[in-house]
Amino acid sequence: MRAATPALTVGRHRVDPPVVLAPMAGVTNAAFRTLCREQAEAAGTAGPSRNGKGAAPAAGLYVCEMITSRGLVEGDESTRRMLAFDPGEAVRSVQLYGVDPRYVGEATRILCGEYDVSHVDLNFGCPVPKVTRKGGGAVLPWKRGLLDAILRAAVEAARPYGVPVTMKTRKGIDDDHLTYLDAGRIAEQAGCAAIALHGRTAAQHYSGEADWDAIGALVAHVGIPVLGNGDIWEAADAVRMVEHSGCAGVVVGRGCLGRPWLFRDLATVFAGEPATVLPALGEVSRVMRRHVGLLVEDMGEDRACREFRKHVSWYLKGFAVRQHLRSALALVSTLAELDALLAELDADQPFPQAALGLPRGRQGSPRPVTLPAGWLSDRDGVGADLAAAEVGISGG
Ligand SMILES: Cc1cc2nc3c(=O)[nH]c(=O)nc-3n(C[C@H](O)[C@H](O)[C@H](O)COP(=O)(O)O)c2cc1C
């Protein structure tokens, strides 16, 4: 048996297992976060403080879908609607995107003061051309002065509430324009509680393999906890990443799409025990039903069924399921229809082991990063008006 991996500290939060559900636009709403957290809690790997010695640690951090600071400050309805939390979410964790220190500061104050949010993560990892073309997302850390100003604005606004601020970023624009080591130093000096690194450049998008050596280099470079991110498909990968890089915790995205039980495995392996949950199709079907049930509580039956459709192929990946049944599930519109279709699945079909360890979700191919004119010639950026980099963005 391996030794247990220590809990992660993010400001006032003790996080055990040291695992973060990656913010994923269109995925990590309250229902999905609850589904994943329930799985981690089901592992039953209680830390010492659950035996009465102080506050219970959080069984992972489950970050809300990204919201834009401008949308929040300007009272945009759809932005505010995304700030829904399950009563069981002891740590309300939200990812904020912004390019202007004033808006990011004000949005952070609103999150902490009006929504009782207790962890704010700032997104500097988005590689989408419509964002980078305007200087936002993964290319913003090139402007060291502006990055510093944004981080400080958030940290200052969160301080009276005792709320930790973290940053999430990529390695840089491309291999010739790396920013992560500077960003780590700036985040530490600005008072951030941790930094998460997705080991790819913006130019890579989701292609190739995440560079775990870069995560190790960041660990060696900064004095705040580093969270490693990229290509954790199984719980064993998370342990390997920690051993390889020395990171204090891991951020898991695509690996849990259609597999929320990955969080149970993560809790078990970080407690030092071997584990791979291999649910038969009947158990997968019960998790699917729970997922939709949670969505219904938040958004009503009609929207919940529509929202669930994109998850169907992820849940069924690798299982032998007839095409007409897959297609019908991916078009489901009522709970009654869902129940009837789930009943048609072969409950005894074992988990397809061949699907283990394989990439899922976005992959894509590398492409040159579109930048604003003259972007690379200045490293400061303070006072730049990047407002257009905040219009119509939705994660990534
Ligand atoms: C559907 C989807 C939506 C995403 N949305 C966001 C986002 O809003 N904010 C963010 O920082 N990263 C976002 N990401 C990136 C993930 O948080 C994560 O960094 C990336 O997927 C690499 O981790 P993984 O290999 O574990 O998936 C998104 C990824 C996916 C697949």
Coordinates of C-alpha atoms and ligand atoms in Angstrom, one line a residue:
M1 CA 0.0 0.0 0.0
R2 CA 1.3 3.5 -0.9
A3 CA 1.4 6.3 1.7
A4 CA -1.6 8.6 1.6
T5 CA -1.0 11.9 -0.3
P6 CA -1.2 14.9 2.0
A7 CA -4.2 17.2 1.8
L8 CA -4.0 20.4 -0.3
T9 CA -4.1 23.8 1.3
V10 CA -5.8 26.6 -0.6
G11 CA -5.9 29.6 1.7
R12 CA -8.3 28.6 4.5
H13 CA -9.4 25.4 2.8
R14 CA -8.0 22.0 3.5
V15 CA -8.7 19.9 0.5
D16 CA -8.5 16.1 1.0
P17 CA -8.2 14.4 -1.5
P18 CA -6.0 17.1 -3.2
V19 CA -8.2 17.1 -6.3
V20 CA -10.0 19.8 -8.2
L21 CA -12.7 19.4 -10.8
A22 CA -11.5 21.5 -13.7
P23 CA -13.8 24.4 -14.6
M24 CA -15.5 23.3 -17.9
A25 CA -17.9 25.6 -19.7
G26 CA -21.2 23.9 -20.4
V27 CA -20.3 21.0 -18.0
T28 CA -19.5 21.9 -14.5
N29 CA -22.8 23.3 -13.4
A30 CA -24.2 22.6 -9.9
A31 CA -25.6 19.2 -10.9
F32 CA -22.3 17.9 -12.3
R33 CA -20.3 19.2 -9.4
T34 CA -22.6 17.5 -7.0
L35 CA -22.5 14.2 -8.9
C36 CA -18.6 14.3 -8.8
R37 CA -18.5 15.3 -5.1
E38 CA -20.9 12.6 -4.1
Q39 CA -18.6 10.1 -5.7
A40 CA -15.5 11.3 -3.8
E41 CA -17.5 11.3 -0.6
A42 CA -18.7 7.7 -1.3
A43 CA -15.0 6.6 -1.2
G44 CA -15.3 6.9 2.6
T45 CA -11.6 7.8 3.0
A46 CA -12.2 10.2 5.9
G47 CA -9.2 12.4 6.9
P48 CA -8.3 12.8 10.6
S49 CA -10.3 16.0 11.1
R50 CA -13.5 14.1 10.3
N51 CA -12.9 12.3 13.6
G52 CA -13.6 15.5 15.6
K53 CA -10.3 17.3 15.4
G54 CA -11.3 20.6 13.7
A55 CA -13.3 21.4 10.6
A56 CA -13.8 18.6 8.1
P57 CA -11.7 19.0 5.0
A58 CA -13.4 19.5 1.7
A59 CA -13.5 16.3 -0.3
G60 CA -12.0 18.1 -3.4
L61 CA -12.8 21.4 -4.9
Y62 CA -15.5 21.6 -7.6
V63 CA -15.2 24.7 -9.7
C64 CA -18.2 26.3 -11.3
E65 CA -18.4 27.1 -15.0
M66 CA -16.5 30.2 -15.9
I67 CA -18.3 33.5 -15.7
T68 CA -17.2 36.9 -17.0
S69 CA -16.4 39.7 -14.6
R70 CA -18.1 42.2 -16.9
G71 CA -21.2 40.1 -17.2
L72 CA -21.5 39.8 -13.4
V73 CA -20.8 43.5 -12.7
E74 CA -23.2 44.7 -15.3
G75 CA -26.0 42.4 -14.0
D76 CA -26.2 40.1 -17.0
E77 CA -29.0 37.6 -16.3
S78 CA -27.4 34.5 -17.8
T79 CA -24.2 35.2 -15.9
R80 CA -26.1 35.5 -12.6
R81 CA -28.1 32.3 -13.3
M82 CA -24.9 30.3 -13.6
L83 CA -24.2 31.2 -9.9
A84 CA -26.3 28.4 -8.6
F85 CA -25.0 26.1 -5.9
D86 CA -26.2 22.9 -4.2
P87 CA -26.8 23.1 -0.5
G88 CA -24.1 20.4 0.0
E89 CA -21.4 22.6 -1.6
A90 CA -19.4 23.6 1.5
V91 CA -16.9 25.5 -0.6
R92 CA -18.5 27.6 -3.3
S93 CA -15.8 27.7 -5.9
V94 CA -16.2 30.0 -9.0
Q95 CA -14.0 30.7 -12.0
L96 CA -13.9 34.2 -13.1
Y97 CA -12.6 35.5 -16.4
G98 CA -11.7 39.2 -16.9
V99 CA -9.2 41.5 -18.6
D100 CA -9.7 44.7 -16.6
P101 CA -8.6 45.0 -13.0
R102 CA -11.5 47.2 -12.0
Y103 CA -14.1 44.7 -13.3
V104 CA -12.3 41.7 -11.9
G105 CA -12.0 43.4 -8.5
E106 CA -15.7 44.4 -8.4
A107 CA -16.8 41.0 -9.6
T108 CA -14.7 39.3 -6.9
R109 CA -16.4 41.5 -4.3
I110 CA -19.8 40.6 -5.6
L111 CA -19.0 36.9 -5.6
C112 CA -17.7 36.9 -2.0
G113 CA -20.2 39.5 -0.6
E114 CA -23.4 38.5 -2.4
Y115 CA -23.0 34.9 -3.4
D116 CA -21.0 33.6 -0.4
V117 CA -18.3 32.3 -2.7
S118 CA -15.3 31.0 -0.8
H119 CA -12.8 30.3 -3.6
V120 CA -12.2 32.4 -6.7
D121 CA -10.2 31.1 -9.6
L122 CA -9.1 33.4 -12.4
N123 CA -8.9 32.0 -15.9
F124 CA -5.8 32.8 -18.0
G125 CA -5.9 29.6 -20.1
C126 CA -8.5 30.1 -22.8
P127 CA -7.0 29.4 -26.3
V128 CA -10.1 30.2 -28.4
P129 CA -9.1 32.5 -31.3
K130 CA -11.9 35.0 -30.7
V131 CA -10.5 35.6 -27.2
T132 CA -6.8 35.6 -28.0
R133 CA -7.2 37.8 -31.0
K134 CA -8.3 40.5 -28.5
G135 CA -5.6 39.8 -26.0
G136 CA -7.6 37.8 -23.5
G137 CA -7.3 34.3 -22.0
A138 CA -4.1 32.3 -22.5
V139 CA -2.2 35.2 -24.1
L140 CA -2.8 37.8 -21.4
P141 CA 0.0 36.6 -19.1
W142 CA 2.4 37.9 -21.8
K143 CA 1.5 41.3 -20.4
R144 CA 3.1 40.9 -17.0
G145 CA 2.0 44.3 -15.6
L146 CA -1.6 43.8 -16.5
L147 CA -1.6 40.2 -15.1
D148 CA -0.2 41.6 -11.9
A149 CA -2.8 44.3 -11.7
I150 CA -5.7 41.9 -12.3
L151 CA -4.5 39.4 -9.8
R152 CA -3.9 42.1 -7.1
A153 CA -7.4 43.5 -7.7
A154 CA -9.0 40.1 -7.1
V155 CA -6.8 39.3 -4.1
E156 CA -7.5 42.7 -2.5
A157 CA -11.3 42.4 -3.1
A158 CA -11.3 38.9 -1.6
R159 CA -9.2 39.6 1.4
P160 CA -11.9 41.1 3.7
Y161 CA -13.9 37.9 3.2
G162 CA -10.9 35.6 3.8
V163 CA -11.4 34.1 0.4
P164 CA -8.4 32.6 -1.4
V165 CA -7.8 33.6 -5.1
T166 CA -6.1 31.2 -7.4
M167 CA -5.0 31.4 -11.1
K168 CA -5.2 28.9 -13.8
T169 CA -3.0 29.2 -16.9
R170 CA -1.3 27.4 -19.7
K171 CA 2.5 27.2 -20.4
G172 CA 2.3 30.2 -22.7
I173 CA 1.4 31.4 -26.1
D174 CA 3.6 28.8 -28.0
D175 CA 7.0 27.2 -27.4
D176 CA 8.8 30.4 -28.2
H177 CA 6.7 32.5 -25.9
L178 CA 6.4 30.8 -22.6
T179 CA 4.8 32.7 -19.7
Y180 CA 4.1 30.2 -16.9
L181 CA 7.2 30.8 -14.8
D182 CA 6.8 34.6 -14.8
A183 CA 3.0 34.1 -14.2
G184 CA 3.8 31.9 -11.2
R185 CA 6.1 34.4 -9.6
I186 CA 3.6 37.2 -10.3
A187 CA 0.8 35.2 -8.8
E188 CA 2.8 34.4 -5.7
Q189 CA 3.8 38.1 -5.2
A190 CA 0.2 39.2 -5.8
G191 CA -1.0 37.0 -2.9
C192 CA -2.6 34.1 -4.8
A193 CA -3.1 31.0 -2.8
A194 CA -2.2 28.5 -5.6
I195 CA -1.6 28.3 -9.3
A196 CA -3.0 25.6 -11.6
L197 CA -1.0 24.8 -14.8
H198 CA -2.4 23.1 -17.8
G199 CA 0.8 21.7 -19.4
R200 CA 0.1 22.9 -22.9
T201 CA 0.6 26.1 -24.8
A202 CA -2.3 28.0 -26.4
A203 CA -1.0 27.0 -29.8
Q204 CA -1.4 23.3 -28.8
H205 CA -5.1 23.7 -27.9
Y206 CA -5.8 20.2 -26.7
S207 CA -3.4 18.3 -29.0
G208 CA -0.3 16.4 -28.1
E209 CA 0.5 15.4 -24.6
A210 CA 0.4 17.7 -21.5
D211 CA 4.0 18.5 -20.4
W212 CA 4.2 17.4 -16.8
D213 CA 7.9 18.5 -16.7
A214 CA 6.7 22.1 -17.0
I215 CA 4.5 21.4 -13.9
G216 CA 7.6 20.2 -12.1
A217 CA 9.5 23.3 -13.2
L218 CA 6.8 25.6 -11.8
V219 CA 6.8 23.7 -8.5
A220 CA 10.5 24.4 -8.3
H221 CA 10.0 28.1 -9.2
V222 CA 7.3 29.2 -6.8
G223 CA 6.5 29.0 -3.1
I224 CA 2.7 28.6 -3.4
P225 CA 0.9 25.3 -4.1
V226 CA 1.0 24.2 -7.8
L227 CA -1.9 22.3 -9.2
G228 CA -1.1 20.1 -12.1
N229 CA -3.5 19.8 -15.0
G230 CA -3.6 17.9 -18.2
D231 CA -4.2 14.3 -19.3
I232 CA -5.4 12.6 -16.1
W233 CA -7.5 9.9 -17.6
E234 CA -7.4 7.4 -14.7
A235 CA -6.7 7.9 -11.0
A236 CA -3.3 6.2 -11.4
D237 CA -2.4 9.1 -13.8
A238 CA -3.0 11.6 -11.0
V239 CA -0.7 9.7 -8.6
R240 CA 1.9 9.6 -11.4
M241 CA 1.6 13.3 -12.0
V242 CA 2.1 14.1 -8.3
E243 CA 5.1 11.8 -8.1
H244 CA 6.6 13.2 -11.4
S245 CA 6.2 16.9 -10.7
G246 CA 5.8 17.3 -7.0
C247 CA 2.6 19.2 -7.5
A248 CA 0.4 19.7 -4.4
G249 CA -2.8 18.6 -6.1
V250 CA -4.4 17.8 -9.5
V251 CA -7.0 19.4 -11.7
V252 CA -9.1 16.9 -13.6
G253 CA -11.2 17.8 -16.6
R254 CA -12.0 15.6 -19.6
G255 CA -11.2 12.4 -17.8
C256 CA -14.4 12.6 -15.7
L257 CA -16.7 13.3 -18.6
G258 CA -19.3 10.5 -18.4
R259 CA -17.3 9.1 -15.5
P260 CA -18.0 11.0 -12.3
W261 CA -16.8 7.9 -10.4
L262 CA -13.3 8.9 -11.3
F263 CA -13.5 11.1 -8.2
R264 CA -14.2 8.0 -6.1
D265 CA -11.1 6.4 -7.5
L266 CA -9.1 9.6 -7.0
A267 CA -10.1 9.7 -3.3
T268 CA -9.2 6.1 -2.9
V269 CA -5.8 6.2 -4.5
F270 CA -4.8 9.4 -2.8
A271 CA -5.7 7.7 0.5
G272 CA -3.0 5.2 -0.5
E273 CA -5.3 2.3 -1.6
P274 CA -5.4 0.8 -5.1
A275 CA -8.7 1.4 -6.9
T276 CA -10.5 1.4 -10.2
V277 CA -14.2 1.6 -10.1
L278 CA -15.5 -0.4 -13.1
P279 CA -19.2 0.0 -13.1
A280 CA -21.4 -2.4 -15.1
L281 CA -23.8 -0.7 -17.5
G282 CA -26.6 -1.0 -14.9
E283 CA -24.6 1.1 -12.4
V284 CA -23.7 3.6 -15.2
S285 CA -27.4 3.9 -16.0
R286 CA -28.2 4.7 -12.3
V287 CA -25.5 7.4 -12.3
M288 CA -27.0 8.8 -15.6
R289 CA -30.4 8.9 -13.9
R290 CA -29.0 10.6 -10.8
H291 CA -27.3 13.2 -13.1
V292 CA -30.5 14.0 -14.9
G293 CA -32.4 14.1 -11.5
L294 CA -29.9 16.7 -10.2
L295 CA -30.3 18.8 -13.4
V296 CA -34.1 18.7 -13.1
E297 CA -33.9 20.1 -9.6
D298 CA -31.9 23.1 -11.0
M299 CA -33.5 23.8 -14.3
G300 CA -36.7 21.8 -14.7
E301 CA -37.4 18.7 -16.8
D302 CA -37.3 20.1 -20.3
R303 CA -34.0 22.0 -20.0
A304 CA -32.5 19.2 -17.9
C305 CA -33.1 16.6 -20.6
R306 CA -31.7 18.8 -23.3
E307 CA -28.7 19.6 -21.2
F308 CA -28.1 16.0 -20.5
R309 CA -28.0 15.0 -24.2
K310 CA -24.3 15.9 -24.7
H311 CA -23.3 13.6 -21.8
V312 CA -24.8 10.5 -23.3
S313 CA -22.0 9.5 -25.7
W314 CA -19.4 10.1 -22.9
Y315 CA -21.3 7.7 -20.5
L316 CA -21.7 5.0 -23.1
K317 CA -18.2 5.2 -24.6
G318 CA -16.9 1.7 -25.1
F319 CA -20.1 -0.1 -24.1
A320 CA -21.9 -2.2 -26.8
V321 CA -25.2 -0.3 -27.2
R322 CA -27.3 -0.4 -30.3
Q323 CA -27.1 2.7 -32.4
H324 CA -30.9 3.4 -32.3
L325 CA -30.8 3.4 -28.5
R326 CA -27.7 5.7 -28.3
S327 CA -29.4 8.1 -30.7
A328 CA -32.7 8.0 -28.8
L329 CA -30.9 8.7 -25.5
A330 CA -29.0 11.6 -27.2
L331 CA -32.4 13.2 -28.1
V332 CA -34.2 12.5 -24.9
S333 CA -36.8 15.1 -23.9
T334 CA -38.8 13.7 -20.9
L335 CA -37.9 11.8 -17.7
A336 CA -40.4 9.1 -18.7
E337 CA -38.7 8.6 -22.0
L338 CA -35.3 8.5 -20.3
D339 CA -36.4 5.9 -17.9
A340 CA -37.9 3.7 -20.6
L341 CA -34.7 4.0 -22.7
L342 CA -32.4 3.3 -19.7
A343 CA -34.4 0.2 -19.0
E344 CA -33.5 -1.1 -22.4
L345 CA -29.7 -1.1 -21.5
D346 CA -28.2 -4.4 -20.6
A347 CA -27.6 -3.9 -16.9
D348 CA -25.1 -6.8 -16.6
Q349 CA -22.8 -5.6 -19.4
P350 CA -19.3 -5.2 -17.7
F351 CA -17.3 -2.0 -18.0
P352 CA -15.3 -1.9 -21.2
Q353 CA -11.8 -2.1 -19.9
A354 CA -10.5 -1.2 -23.4
A355 CA -11.9 2.3 -22.8
L356 CA -9.6 2.8 -19.8
G357 CA -6.8 5.3 -20.1
L358 CA -8.0 6.7 -23.4
P359 CA -8.4 10.4 -24.1
R360 CA -12.0 11.7 -24.2
G361 CA -13.6 15.0 -24.9
R362 CA -11.8 17.7 -26.9
Q363 CA -8.6 16.9 -28.7
G364 CA -8.1 19.0 -31.8
S365 CA -4.9 20.0 -33.5
P366 CA -2.3 22.6 -33.0
R367 CA -2.8 26.0 -34.7
P368 CA -1.0 29.3 -34.7
V369 CA -2.3 31.7 -32.1
T370 CA -4.1 34.8 -33.3
L371 CA -2.8 37.9 -31.4
P372 CA -3.7 41.6 -31.5
A373 CA -1.3 43.6 -33.7
G374 CA 2.0 44.4 -31.9
W375 CA 1.1 42.2 -28.9
L376 CA 4.5 40.6 -28.5
S377 CA 6.5 43.9 -28.6
D378 CA 5.3 45.0 -25.1
R379 CA 5.4 42.9 -22.0
D380 CA 3.6 45.3 -19.6
G381 CA 0.1 46.1 -20.9
V382 CA -1.1 48.2 -17.9
G383 CA -3.9 50.5 -19.0
A384 CA -4.6 48.5 -22.2
D385 CA -8.3 48.5 -23.2
L386 CA -9.1 44.8 -23.9
A387 CA -12.8 45.1 -23.3
A388 CA -13.5 43.3 -26.6
A389 CA -11.8 40.2 -25.2
E390 CA -14.6 39.8 -22.8
V391 CA -17.5 39.8 -25.2
G392 CA -19.2 36.5 -26.1
I393 CA -16.7 34.3 -24.5
S394 CA -17.7 31.0 -22.9
G395 CA -14.7 29.1 -21.6
G396 CA -12.0 26.8 -22.8
Ligands
LIG1 C1 -15.7 21.3 -22.5 C2 -14.5 22.0 -21.9 C3 -14.7 23.3 -21.4 C4 -13.7 24.0 -20.7 N1 -13.9 25.2 -20.2 C5 -12.9 25.8 -19.4 C6 -13.2 27.0 -18.7 O1 -14.2 27.6 -18.8 N2 -12.1 27.5 -18.0 C7 -10.9 26.9 -17.9 O2 -10.0 27.4 -17.3 N3 -10.6 25.8 -18.6 C8 -11.6 25.2 -19.3 N4 -11.4 24.0 -20.0 C9 -10.1 23.4 -19.8 C10 -10.0 22.5 -18.6 O3 -10.3 23.1 -17.4 C11 -8.6 21.8 -18.5 O4 -7.7 22.8 -18.3 C12 -8.3 21.0 -19.8 O5 -9.4 20.3 -20.3 C13 -7.1 20.1 -19.5 O6 -7.3 19.2 -18.5 P1 -7.7 17.7 -18.8 O7 -6.6 17.1 -19.7 O8 -7.9 17.0 -17.5 O9 -9.0 17.7 -19.6 C14 -12.4 23.4 -20.6 C15 -12.2 22.1 -21.2 C16 -13.3 21.4 -21.8 C17 -13.0 20.0 -22.3

